[in-house]
Amino acid sequence: MTATAALASLALATPAFAHTDNVTAKCDEKAQKAVLTVGLTQYGSSADNTLTITVDGKEQPAIAFRGAFATKTWEFDATVKHDFKVSIKAYDDPKGTNGWSKTYDRSTTACVKYVPPTTTTTVSPTTTTTAPEAPSSSLAPSSTPPAPAPGGSTPEPPLAATGASPLWLLLSGVGLVGAGAAALLVVRRRRA
């Protein structure tokens, strides 16, 4: 009876994990992307578990995780078919005998038609003006620069849009003013 109780307590002392997997592949027509989503929970945390993803025959670097792998999505071109292979190797089931180490095969079809970009070319009209011929005389050519074209000079090209925002400058200025005001209050309270 004592041996049975000891074996039962050993069996109950081993960790119980549900090894919950969420592996999906779909085509998001609204975003026009093929999406692979992987989320793994309740895996053992005493050692590293391994997640390996193969996309269209190209194996990506393995990802080690303990306990859980937070749900992550990867986006791909939706104009072509994709084949995904998601392999999970649980440290406590290296040969897959318990069903915790497993491989999922998922795929997406091309769900967005490729529309080649259209190029349009616009031709601006050109005007040429010719100056009247000067009579052939002994006058030397003028050394003054030519006058600008009627209507003023050519406009400057617009500045490049770099995506930088002036908001950080404004916020840092407000922060500096606030820090100065706080320092002033501290100094005045000490004097009082």
PDB file of C-alpha atoms in Angstrom:
ATOM      1  CA  MET A   1       0.000   0.000   0.000  1.00  0.00           C
ATOM      2  CA  THR A   2       2.844   2.387   0.814  1.00  0.00           C
ATOM      3  CA  ALA A   3       4.549   1.709  -2.529  1.00  0.00           C
ATOM      4  CA  THR A   4       1.321   2.439  -4.377  1.00  0.00           C
ATOM      5  CA  ALA A   5       0.891   5.724  -2.538  1.00  0.00           C
ATOM      6  CA  ALA A   6       4.492   6.692  -3.278  1.00  0.00           C
ATOM      7  CA  LEU A   7       4.076   5.929  -6.994  1.00  0.00           C
ATOM      8  CA  ALA A   8       0.796   7.827  -7.109  1.00  0.00           C
ATOM      9  CA  SER A   9       2.363  10.871  -5.468  1.00  0.00           C
ATOM     10  CA  LEU A  10       5.265  10.758  -7.945  1.00  0.00           C
ATOM     11  CA  ALA A  11       2.853  10.555 -10.846  1.00  0.00           C
ATOM     12  CA  LEU A  12       0.899  13.508  -9.520  1.00  0.00           C
ATOM     13  CA  ALA A  13       4.057  15.519  -8.840  1.00  0.00           C
ATOM     14  CA  THR A  14       4.999  15.697 -12.524  1.00  0.00           C
ATOM     15  CA  PRO A  15       3.876  18.912 -14.196  1.00  0.00           C
ATOM     16  CA  ALA A  16       0.690  18.788 -16.225  1.00  0.00           C
ATOM     17  CA  PHE A  17       0.595  20.967 -19.308  1.00  0.00           C
ATOM     18  CA  ALA A  18      -2.238  21.329 -21.777  1.00  0.00           C
ATOM     19  CA  HIS A  19       0.062  22.426 -24.635  1.00  0.00           C
ATOM     20  CA  THR A  20      -2.448  24.624 -26.422  1.00  0.00           C
ATOM     21  CA  ASP A  21      -1.599  25.510 -30.030  1.00  0.00           C
ATOM     22  CA  ASN A  22      -3.066  28.176 -32.298  1.00  0.00           C
ATOM     23  CA  VAL A  23      -1.640  27.858 -35.815  1.00  0.00           C
ATOM     24  CA  THR A  24      -3.599  29.459 -38.666  1.00  0.00           C
ATOM     25  CA  ALA A  25      -2.889  30.648 -42.179  1.00  0.00           C
ATOM     26  CA  LYS A  26      -5.350  32.787 -44.083  1.00  0.00           C
ATOM     27  CA  CYS A  27      -5.589  35.412 -46.747  1.00  0.00           C
ATOM     28  CA  ASP A  28      -6.705  38.824 -45.557  1.00  0.00           C
ATOM     29  CA  GLU A  29      -8.248  40.348 -48.671  1.00  0.00           C
ATOM     30  CA  LYS A  30      -8.889  43.665 -46.941  1.00  0.00           C
ATOM     31  CA  ALA A  31      -5.210  44.093 -46.026  1.00  0.00           C
ATOM     32  CA  GLN A  32      -4.187  42.282 -49.221  1.00  0.00           C
ATOM     33  CA  LYS A  33      -1.774  40.047 -47.287  1.00  0.00           C
ATOM     34  CA  ALA A  34      -1.368  36.346 -46.610  1.00  0.00           C
ATOM     35  CA  VAL A  35      -1.170  35.970 -42.822  1.00  0.00           C
ATOM     36  CA  LEU A  36       0.380  33.207 -40.699  1.00  0.00           C
ATOM     37  CA  THR A  37      -0.550  33.320 -37.001  1.00  0.00           C
ATOM     38  CA  VAL A  38       1.157  31.215 -34.317  1.00  0.00           C
ATOM     39  CA  GLY A  39       0.386  31.244 -30.603  1.00  0.00           C
ATOM     40  CA  LEU A  40       1.498  28.539 -28.155  1.00  0.00           C
ATOM     41  CA  THR A  41       0.551  28.315 -24.482  1.00  0.00           C
ATOM     42  CA  GLN A  42       0.980  26.023 -21.501  1.00  0.00           C
ATOM     43  CA  TYR A  43       4.247  24.424 -22.591  1.00  0.00           C
ATOM     44  CA  GLY A  44       6.873  23.414 -20.056  1.00  0.00           C
ATOM     45  CA  SER A  45       9.083  26.190 -18.738  1.00  0.00           C
ATOM     46  CA  SER A  46      11.937  24.204 -17.171  1.00  0.00           C
ATOM     47  CA  ALA A  47      13.857  24.132 -20.473  1.00  0.00           C
ATOM     48  CA  ASP A  48      13.629  25.626 -23.960  1.00  0.00           C
ATOM     49  CA  ASN A  49      10.907  24.511 -26.356  1.00  0.00           C
ATOM     50  CA  THR A  50      11.601  25.136 -30.039  1.00  0.00           C
ATOM     51  CA  LEU A  51       9.423  26.642 -32.769  1.00  0.00           C
ATOM     52  CA  THR A  52      10.585  26.322 -36.377  1.00  0.00           C
ATOM     53  CA  ILE A  53       8.695  27.893 -39.278  1.00  0.00           C
ATOM     54  CA  THR A  54       9.286  27.018 -42.920  1.00  0.00           C
ATOM     55  CA  VAL A  55       7.847  29.355 -45.563  1.00  0.00           C
ATOM     56  CA  ASP A  56       7.675  28.083 -49.146  1.00  0.00           C
ATOM     57  CA  GLY A  57      10.472  25.578 -48.469  1.00  0.00           C
ATOM     58  CA  LYS A  58      12.778  28.095 -46.762  1.00  0.00           C
ATOM     59  CA  GLU A  59      13.355  27.326 -43.092  1.00  0.00           C
ATOM     60  CA  GLN A  60      13.471  30.375 -40.857  1.00  0.00           C
ATOM     61  CA  PRO A  61      15.741  30.570 -37.778  1.00  0.00           C
ATOM     62  CA  ALA A  62      14.394  28.515 -34.867  1.00  0.00           C
ATOM     63  CA  ILE A  63      12.724  30.355 -31.999  1.00  0.00           C
ATOM     64  CA  ALA A  64      13.243  29.126 -28.430  1.00  0.00           C
ATOM     65  CA  PHE A  65      10.545  29.778 -25.847  1.00  0.00           C
ATOM     66  CA  ARG A  66       9.647  28.709 -22.334  1.00  0.00           C
ATOM     67  CA  GLY A  67       6.114  28.248 -21.132  1.00  0.00           C
ATOM     68  CA  ALA A  68       4.389  30.181 -23.907  1.00  0.00           C
ATOM     69  CA  PHE A  69       5.021  31.802 -27.268  1.00  0.00           C
ATOM     70  CA  ALA A  70       2.920  34.969 -27.471  1.00  0.00           C
ATOM     71  CA  THR A  71       0.674  35.062 -30.513  1.00  0.00           C
ATOM     72  CA  LYS A  72       2.566  36.520 -33.444  1.00  0.00           C
ATOM     73  CA  THR A  73       1.535  37.141 -37.041  1.00  0.00           C
ATOM     74  CA  TRP A  74       3.669  37.266 -40.148  1.00  0.00           C
ATOM     75  CA  GLU A  75       2.442  38.897 -43.366  1.00  0.00           C
ATOM     76  CA  PHE A  76       3.284  37.773 -46.886  1.00  0.00           C
ATOM     77  CA  ASP A  77       2.447  38.685 -50.469  1.00  0.00           C
ATOM     78  CA  ALA A  78      -1.154  37.638 -51.182  1.00  0.00           C
ATOM     79  CA  THR A  79      -0.770  37.532 -54.960  1.00  0.00           C
ATOM     80  CA  VAL A  80       0.951  34.111 -54.784  1.00  0.00           C
ATOM     81  CA  LYS A  81       0.284  30.797 -53.012  1.00  0.00           C
ATOM     82  CA  HIS A  82       2.230  30.107 -49.795  1.00  0.00           C
ATOM     83  CA  ASP A  83       2.997  26.835 -47.992  1.00  0.00           C
ATOM     84  CA  PHE A  84       3.821  26.985 -44.285  1.00  0.00           C
ATOM     85  CA  LYS A  85       5.259  24.279 -42.058  1.00  0.00           C
ATOM     86  CA  VAL A  86       5.177  25.025 -38.330  1.00  0.00           C
ATOM     87  CA  SER A  87       7.194  22.574 -36.204  1.00  0.00           C
ATOM     88  CA  ILE A  88       6.972  22.594 -32.422  1.00  0.00           C
ATOM     89  CA  LYS A  89       9.422  20.584 -30.340  1.00  0.00           C
ATOM     90  CA  ALA A  90       8.476  20.415 -26.666  1.00  0.00           C
ATOM     91  CA  TYR A  91      11.467  19.822 -24.396  1.00  0.00           C
ATOM     92  CA  ASP A  92       9.434  17.297 -22.383  1.00  0.00           C
ATOM     93  CA  ASP A  93       8.396  15.344 -25.506  1.00  0.00           C
ATOM     94  CA  PRO A  94      11.420  15.342 -27.867  1.00  0.00           C
ATOM     95  CA  LYS A  95      10.209  12.345 -29.921  1.00  0.00           C
ATOM     96  CA  GLY A  96       6.559  13.362 -30.052  1.00  0.00           C
ATOM     97  CA  THR A  97       5.281  10.286 -28.204  1.00  0.00           C
ATOM     98  CA  ASN A  98       2.934  12.383 -26.039  1.00  0.00           C
ATOM     99  CA  GLY A  99       1.742  14.456 -28.990  1.00  0.00           C
ATOM    100  CA  TRP A 100       3.201  17.693 -27.636  1.00  0.00           C
ATOM    101  CA  SER A 101       5.921  17.906 -30.277  1.00  0.00           C
ATOM    102  CA  LYS A 102       4.164  18.193 -33.607  1.00  0.00           C
ATOM    103  CA  THR A 103       4.186  19.708 -37.072  1.00  0.00           C
ATOM    104  CA  TYR A 104       1.411  21.705 -38.706  1.00  0.00           C
ATOM    105  CA  ASP A 105       1.126  22.142 -42.482  1.00  0.00           C
ATOM    106  CA  ARG A 106      -0.841  25.197 -43.545  1.00  0.00           C
ATOM    107  CA  SER A 107      -1.207  27.003 -46.868  1.00  0.00           C
ATOM    108  CA  THR A 108      -2.851  30.009 -48.446  1.00  0.00           C
ATOM    109  CA  THR A 109      -3.949  30.482 -52.014  1.00  0.00           C
ATOM    110  CA  ALA A 110      -3.355  33.592 -54.050  1.00  0.00           C
ATOM    111  CA  CYS A 111      -6.366  35.661 -53.068  1.00  0.00           C
ATOM    112  CA  VAL A 112      -5.432  39.060 -54.449  1.00  0.00           C
ATOM    113  CA  LYS A 113      -5.023  39.643 -58.158  1.00  0.00           C
ATOM    114  CA  TYR A 114      -1.802  41.314 -59.166  1.00  0.00           C
ATOM    115  CA  VAL A 115      -2.555  44.543 -60.959  1.00  0.00           C
ATOM    116  CA  PRO A 116       0.519  45.906 -62.679  1.00  0.00           C
ATOM    117  CA  PRO A 117       0.998  49.585 -62.047  1.00  0.00           C
ATOM    118  CA  THR A 118       0.002  51.782 -64.925  1.00  0.00           C
ATOM    119  CA  THR A 119       2.355  54.458 -66.007  1.00  0.00           C
ATOM    120  CA  THR A 120       1.163  57.630 -67.595  1.00  0.00           C
ATOM    121  CA  THR A 121       3.424  60.088 -69.231  1.00  0.00           C
ATOM    122  CA  THR A 122       2.478  63.681 -69.702  1.00  0.00           C
ATOM    123  CA  VAL A 123       4.155  65.802 -72.261  1.00  0.00           C
ATOM    124  CA  SER A 124       4.284  69.476 -71.506  1.00  0.00           C
ATOM    125  CA  PRO A 125       4.117  71.853 -74.441  1.00  0.00           C
ATOM    126  CA  THR A 126       7.363  73.511 -75.337  1.00  0.00           C
ATOM    127  CA  THR A 127       7.747  77.002 -76.663  1.00  0.00           C
ATOM    128  CA  THR A 128      10.778  78.351 -78.343  1.00  0.00           C
ATOM    129  CA  THR A 129      11.532  81.973 -78.861  1.00  0.00           C
ATOM    130  CA  THR A 130      14.136  83.270 -81.186  1.00  0.00           C
ATOM    131  CA  ALA A 131      15.816  86.580 -80.795  1.00  0.00           C
ATOM    132  CA  PRO A 132      15.962  88.789 -83.836  1.00  0.00           C
ATOM    133  CA  GLU A 133      19.259  88.627 -85.609  1.00  0.00           C
ATOM    134  CA  ALA A 134      21.577  91.453 -84.887  1.00  0.00           C
ATOM    135  CA  PRO A 135      22.883  93.229 -87.936  1.00  0.00           C
ATOM    136  CA  SER A 136      26.403  92.283 -88.707  1.00  0.00           C
ATOM    137  CA  SER A 137      28.346  95.251 -87.540  1.00  0.00           C
ATOM    138  CA  SER A 138      31.449  95.866 -85.572  1.00  0.00           C
ATOM    139  CA  LEU A 139      29.603  95.913 -82.214  1.00  0.00           C
ATOM    140  CA  ALA A 140      30.992  93.552 -79.586  1.00  0.00           C
ATOM    141  CA  PRO A 141      28.577  91.118 -77.949  1.00  0.00           C
ATOM    142  CA  SER A 142      27.054  92.287 -74.680  1.00  0.00           C
ATOM    143  CA  SER A 143      28.487  90.924 -71.427  1.00  0.00           C
ATOM    144  CA  THR A 144      25.300  91.460 -69.383  1.00  0.00           C
ATOM    145  CA  PRO A 145      23.442  88.356 -68.262  1.00  0.00           C
ATOM    146  CA  PRO A 146      20.199  87.565 -70.037  1.00  0.00           C
ATOM    147  CA  ALA A 147      17.013  88.891 -68.451  1.00  0.00           C
ATOM    148  CA  PRO A 148      14.790  86.395 -66.634  1.00  0.00           C
ATOM    149  CA  ALA A 149      11.923  84.889 -68.536  1.00  0.00           C
ATOM    150  CA  PRO A 150       8.646  86.782 -68.437  1.00  0.00           C
ATOM    151  CA  GLY A 151       6.624  85.935 -65.323  1.00  0.00           C
ATOM    152  CA  GLY A 152       9.579  85.704 -62.947  1.00  0.00           C
ATOM    153  CA  SER A 153      12.150  83.084 -62.172  1.00  0.00           C
ATOM    154  CA  THR A 154      11.577  79.355 -62.014  1.00  0.00           C
ATOM    155  CA  PRO A 155      10.117  78.165 -58.696  1.00  0.00           C
ATOM    156  CA  GLU A 156      12.207  76.225 -56.184  1.00  0.00           C
ATOM    157  CA  PRO A 157      11.519  72.491 -56.042  1.00  0.00           C
ATOM    158  CA  PRO A 158       9.488  71.436 -52.989  1.00  0.00           C
ATOM    159  CA  LEU A 159      11.289  70.071 -49.938  1.00  0.00           C
ATOM    160  CA  ALA A 160      11.517  66.314 -49.576  1.00  0.00           C
ATOM    161  CA  ALA A 161       8.909  64.739 -47.315  1.00  0.00           C
ATOM    162  CA  THR A 162      11.056  62.773 -44.859  1.00  0.00           C
ATOM    163  CA  GLY A 163       8.226  61.753 -42.550  1.00  0.00           C
ATOM    164  CA  ALA A 164       9.835  63.527 -39.600  1.00  0.00           C
ATOM    165  CA  SER A 165       7.425  65.218 -37.262  1.00  0.00           C
ATOM    166  CA  PRO A 166       8.116  68.493 -35.444  1.00  0.00           C
ATOM    167  CA  LEU A 167       5.998  67.198 -32.549  1.00  0.00           C
ATOM    168  CA  TRP A 168       9.016  65.859 -30.650  1.00  0.00           C
ATOM    169  CA  LEU A 169      10.576  69.337 -30.693  1.00  0.00           C
ATOM    170  CA  LEU A 170       7.415  70.833 -29.265  1.00  0.00           C
ATOM    171  CA  LEU A 171       7.137  68.159 -26.563  1.00  0.00           C
ATOM    172  CA  SER A 172      10.783  68.475 -25.556  1.00  0.00           C
ATOM    173  CA  GLY A 173      10.370  72.254 -25.290  1.00  0.00           C
ATOM    174  CA  VAL A 174       7.305  71.836 -23.080  1.00  0.00           C
ATOM    175  CA  GLY A 175       9.256  69.336 -20.969  1.00  0.00           C
ATOM    176  CA  LEU A 176      12.148  71.751 -20.523  1.00  0.00           C
ATOM    177  CA  VAL A 177       9.826  74.595 -19.541  1.00  0.00           C
ATOM    178  CA  GLY A 178       8.107  72.280 -17.046  1.00  0.00           C
ATOM    179  CA  ALA A 179      11.446  71.174 -15.581  1.00  0.00           C
ATOM    180  CA  GLY A 180      12.515  74.809 -15.213  1.00  0.00           C
ATOM    181  CA  ALA A 181       9.256  75.696 -13.473  1.00  0.00           C
ATOM    182  CA  ALA A 182       9.646  72.746 -11.090  1.00  0.00           C
ATOM    183  CA  ALA A 183      13.221  73.770 -10.281  1.00  0.00           C
ATOM    184  CA  LEU A 184      12.055  77.338  -9.615  1.00  0.00           C
ATOM    185  CA  LEU A 185       9.348  76.117  -7.224  1.00  0.00           C
ATOM    186  CA  VAL A 186      11.830  73.930  -5.338  1.00  0.00           C
ATOM    187  CA  VAL A 187      14.294  76.814  -4.932  1.00  0.00           C
ATOM    188  CA  ARG A 188      11.573  79.223  -3.765  1.00  0.00           C
ATOM    189  CA  ARG A 189      10.199  76.747  -1.209  1.00  0.00           C
ATOM    190  CA  ARG A 190      13.656  76.218   0.260  1.00  0.00           C
ATOM    191  CA  ARG A 191      14.102  79.972   0.724  1.00  0.00           C
ATOM    192  CA  ALA A 192      10.720  80.369   2.391  1.00  0.00           C
TER     193      ALA A 192
END
